[in-house]
Coordinates of C-alpha atoms in Angstrom, one line a residue:
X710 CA 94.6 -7.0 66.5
X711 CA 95.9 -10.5 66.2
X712 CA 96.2 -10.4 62.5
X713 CA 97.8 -7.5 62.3
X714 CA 100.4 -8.3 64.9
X715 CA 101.3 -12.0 63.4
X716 CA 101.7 -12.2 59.8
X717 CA 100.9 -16.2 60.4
X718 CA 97.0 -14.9 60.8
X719 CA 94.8 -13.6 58.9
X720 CA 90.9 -12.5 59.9
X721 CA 87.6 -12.6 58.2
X722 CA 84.8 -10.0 59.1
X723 CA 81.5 -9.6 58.8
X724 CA 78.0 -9.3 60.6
X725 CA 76.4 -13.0 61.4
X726 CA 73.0 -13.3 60.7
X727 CA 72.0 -12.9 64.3
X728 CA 72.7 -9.6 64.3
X729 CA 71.1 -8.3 60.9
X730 CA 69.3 -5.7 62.6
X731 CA 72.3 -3.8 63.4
X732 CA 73.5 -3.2 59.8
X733 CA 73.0 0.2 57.9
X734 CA 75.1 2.2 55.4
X735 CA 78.0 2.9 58.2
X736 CA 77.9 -0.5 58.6
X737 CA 78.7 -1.7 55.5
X738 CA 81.0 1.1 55.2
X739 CA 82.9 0.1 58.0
X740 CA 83.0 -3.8 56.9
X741 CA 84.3 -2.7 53.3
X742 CA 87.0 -0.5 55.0
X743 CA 88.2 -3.8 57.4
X744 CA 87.4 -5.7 54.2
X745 CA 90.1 -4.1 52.1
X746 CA 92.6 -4.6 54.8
X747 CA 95.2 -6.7 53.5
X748 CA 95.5 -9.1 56.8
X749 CA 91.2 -9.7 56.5
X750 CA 91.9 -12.8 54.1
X751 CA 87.6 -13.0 53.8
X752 CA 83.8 -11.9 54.3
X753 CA 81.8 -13.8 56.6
X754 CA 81.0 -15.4 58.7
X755 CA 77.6 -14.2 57.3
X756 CA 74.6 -15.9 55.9
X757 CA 70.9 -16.8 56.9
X758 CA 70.0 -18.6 59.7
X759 CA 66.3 -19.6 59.8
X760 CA 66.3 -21.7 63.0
X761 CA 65.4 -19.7 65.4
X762 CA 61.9 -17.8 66.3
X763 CA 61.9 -14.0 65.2
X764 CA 64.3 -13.8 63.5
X765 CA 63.5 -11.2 60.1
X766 CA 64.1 -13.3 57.1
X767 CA 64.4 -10.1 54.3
X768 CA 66.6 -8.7 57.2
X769 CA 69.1 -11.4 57.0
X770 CA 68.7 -11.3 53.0
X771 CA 69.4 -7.7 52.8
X772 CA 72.1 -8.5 55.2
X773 CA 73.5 -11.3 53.6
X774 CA 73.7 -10.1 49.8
X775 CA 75.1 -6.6 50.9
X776 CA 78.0 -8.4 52.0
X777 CA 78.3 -11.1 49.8
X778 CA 78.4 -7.7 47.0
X779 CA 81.2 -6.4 48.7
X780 CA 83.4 -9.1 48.9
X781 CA 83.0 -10.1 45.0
X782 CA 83.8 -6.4 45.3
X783 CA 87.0 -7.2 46.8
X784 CA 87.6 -10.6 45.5
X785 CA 87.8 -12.1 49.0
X786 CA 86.0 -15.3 49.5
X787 CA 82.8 -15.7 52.0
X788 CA 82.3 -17.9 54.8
X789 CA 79.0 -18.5 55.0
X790 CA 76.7 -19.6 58.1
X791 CA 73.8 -21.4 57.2
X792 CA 70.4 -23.1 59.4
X793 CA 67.5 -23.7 58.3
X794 CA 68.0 -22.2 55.0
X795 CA 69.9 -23.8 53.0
X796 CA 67.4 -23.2 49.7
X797 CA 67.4 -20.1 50.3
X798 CA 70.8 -19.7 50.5
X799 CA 71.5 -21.6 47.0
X800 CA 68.4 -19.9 45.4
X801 CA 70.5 -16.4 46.4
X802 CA 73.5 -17.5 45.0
X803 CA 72.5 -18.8 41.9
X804 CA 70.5 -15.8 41.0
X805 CA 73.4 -13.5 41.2
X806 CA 76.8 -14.4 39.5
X807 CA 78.3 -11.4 40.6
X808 CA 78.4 -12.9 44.4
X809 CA 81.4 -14.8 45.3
X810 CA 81.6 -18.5 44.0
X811 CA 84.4 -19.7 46.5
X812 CA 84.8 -19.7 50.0
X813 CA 83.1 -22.3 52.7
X814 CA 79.8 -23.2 54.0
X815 CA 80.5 -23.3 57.7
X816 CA 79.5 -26.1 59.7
X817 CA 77.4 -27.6 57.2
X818 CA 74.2 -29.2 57.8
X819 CA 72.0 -29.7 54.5
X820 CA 71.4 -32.5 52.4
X821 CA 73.5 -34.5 50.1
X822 CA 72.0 -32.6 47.1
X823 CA 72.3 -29.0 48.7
X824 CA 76.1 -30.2 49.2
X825 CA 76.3 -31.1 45.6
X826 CA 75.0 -28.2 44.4
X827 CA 77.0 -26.0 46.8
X828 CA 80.2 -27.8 45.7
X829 CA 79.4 -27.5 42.2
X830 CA 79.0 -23.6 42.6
X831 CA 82.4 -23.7 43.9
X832 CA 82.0 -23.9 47.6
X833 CA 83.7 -26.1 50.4
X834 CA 81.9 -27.8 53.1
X835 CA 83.0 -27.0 56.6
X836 CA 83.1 -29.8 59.2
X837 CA 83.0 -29.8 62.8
X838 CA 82.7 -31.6 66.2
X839 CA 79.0 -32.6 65.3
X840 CA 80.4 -35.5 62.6
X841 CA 80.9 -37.4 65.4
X842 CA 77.8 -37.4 67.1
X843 CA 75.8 -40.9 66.9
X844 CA 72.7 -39.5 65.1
X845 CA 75.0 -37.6 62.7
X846 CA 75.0 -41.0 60.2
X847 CA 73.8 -38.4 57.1
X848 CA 76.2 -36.4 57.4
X849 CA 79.5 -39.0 57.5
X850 CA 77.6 -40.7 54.8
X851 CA 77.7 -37.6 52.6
X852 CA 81.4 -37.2 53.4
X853 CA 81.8 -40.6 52.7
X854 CA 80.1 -39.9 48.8
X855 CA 81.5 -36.4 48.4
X856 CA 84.9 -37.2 49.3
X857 CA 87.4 -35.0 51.0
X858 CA 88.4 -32.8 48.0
X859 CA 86.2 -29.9 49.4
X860 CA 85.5 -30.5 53.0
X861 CA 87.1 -28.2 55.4
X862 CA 87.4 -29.3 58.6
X863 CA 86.8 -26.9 61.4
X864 CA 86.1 -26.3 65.1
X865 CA 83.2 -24.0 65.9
X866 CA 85.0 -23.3 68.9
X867 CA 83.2 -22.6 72.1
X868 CA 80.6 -24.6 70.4
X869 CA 80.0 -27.9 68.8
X870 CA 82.7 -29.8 70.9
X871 CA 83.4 -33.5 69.7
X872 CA 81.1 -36.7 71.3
X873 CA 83.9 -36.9 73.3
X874 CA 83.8 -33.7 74.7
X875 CA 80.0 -33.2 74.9
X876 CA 78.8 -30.7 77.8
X877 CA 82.4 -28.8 77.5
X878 CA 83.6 -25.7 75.5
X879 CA 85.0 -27.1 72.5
X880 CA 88.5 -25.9 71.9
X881 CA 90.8 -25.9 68.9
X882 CA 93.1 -28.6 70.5
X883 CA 89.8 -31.1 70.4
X884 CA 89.9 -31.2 66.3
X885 CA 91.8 -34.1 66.7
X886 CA 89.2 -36.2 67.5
X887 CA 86.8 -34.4 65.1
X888 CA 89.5 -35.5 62.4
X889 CA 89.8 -39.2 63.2
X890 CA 86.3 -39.4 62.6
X891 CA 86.6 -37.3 59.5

């Protein structure tokens, strides 16, 4: 509703991989018709998410790749959610050149290498509140060696709040202090 009643805001849509279970054909119909929507700028956030116990791992494949399809489809980028999984994840996409090469890997949490091989796909590397937390020295140090060229930085808004702001709901005002330690 907001995107369509402020042309300063666009959405993205999709099914996060907590919810995999829930998606069928009227599903994916449903995501390519708010998809195609001219204010739904891209596909996600999807992806695999490994982290938690139960969770169906060819579920959250099927899941993932259906909607990946459909936005190459609609040449719309993905934004793509990723825990536990990131080899997986850059096994999938390099297997099929049809899926989208550009969009963002939200909240990024892998290796140097998985970022360099993510970024060399095409992808950006979205960063959030947990940059600044004092056991996060890998990942400023891969920021550091990447460069900002293709980081993204992003909220994860209610969660993820800046050191700062630990044991609050992290808000969209609170980048700030993600960015001065970005």
């Amino acid at each position: 509703r907001l995107a369509t009643s402020f042309p300063e805001i666009t959405a993205s849509v999709g099914i996060h991989p907590h919810h995999a279970d829930t998606w069928s054909g009227q599903t994916s119909s449903e995501l390519q018709a708010l998809a195609s929507r001219p204010e739904v700028s891209a596909v996600g956030e999807i992806g695999l998410d490994h982290y938690w116990p139960g969770y169906d791992r060819d579920r959250q494949i099927q899941c993932f790749m259906e909607q990946a399809l459909i936005a190459a489809k609609l040449n719309k980028p993905i934004v793509v959610h990723c825990r536990d999984a990131y080899e997986t994840l850059i096994d999938l996409l390099s297997s099929d050149r049809t899926l989208p090469h550009h969009g963002v890997i939200h909240c990024f949490g892998g290796t140097a290498n998985q970022a360099d091989r993510l970024i060399g796909m095409g992808y950006y590397l979205g960063i959030g509140g947990s940059i600044t937390y004092p056991s996060s020295h890998d990942l400023r140090d891969l920021v550091r060696t990447t460069g900002l060229e293709r980081i993204l930085i992003e909220t994860d808004a209610p969660y993820l709040p800046p050191q700062i702001w630990r044991g609050y709901r992290n808000e969209p005002a609170f980048i700030l202090d993600t960015l001065k330690i970005l």
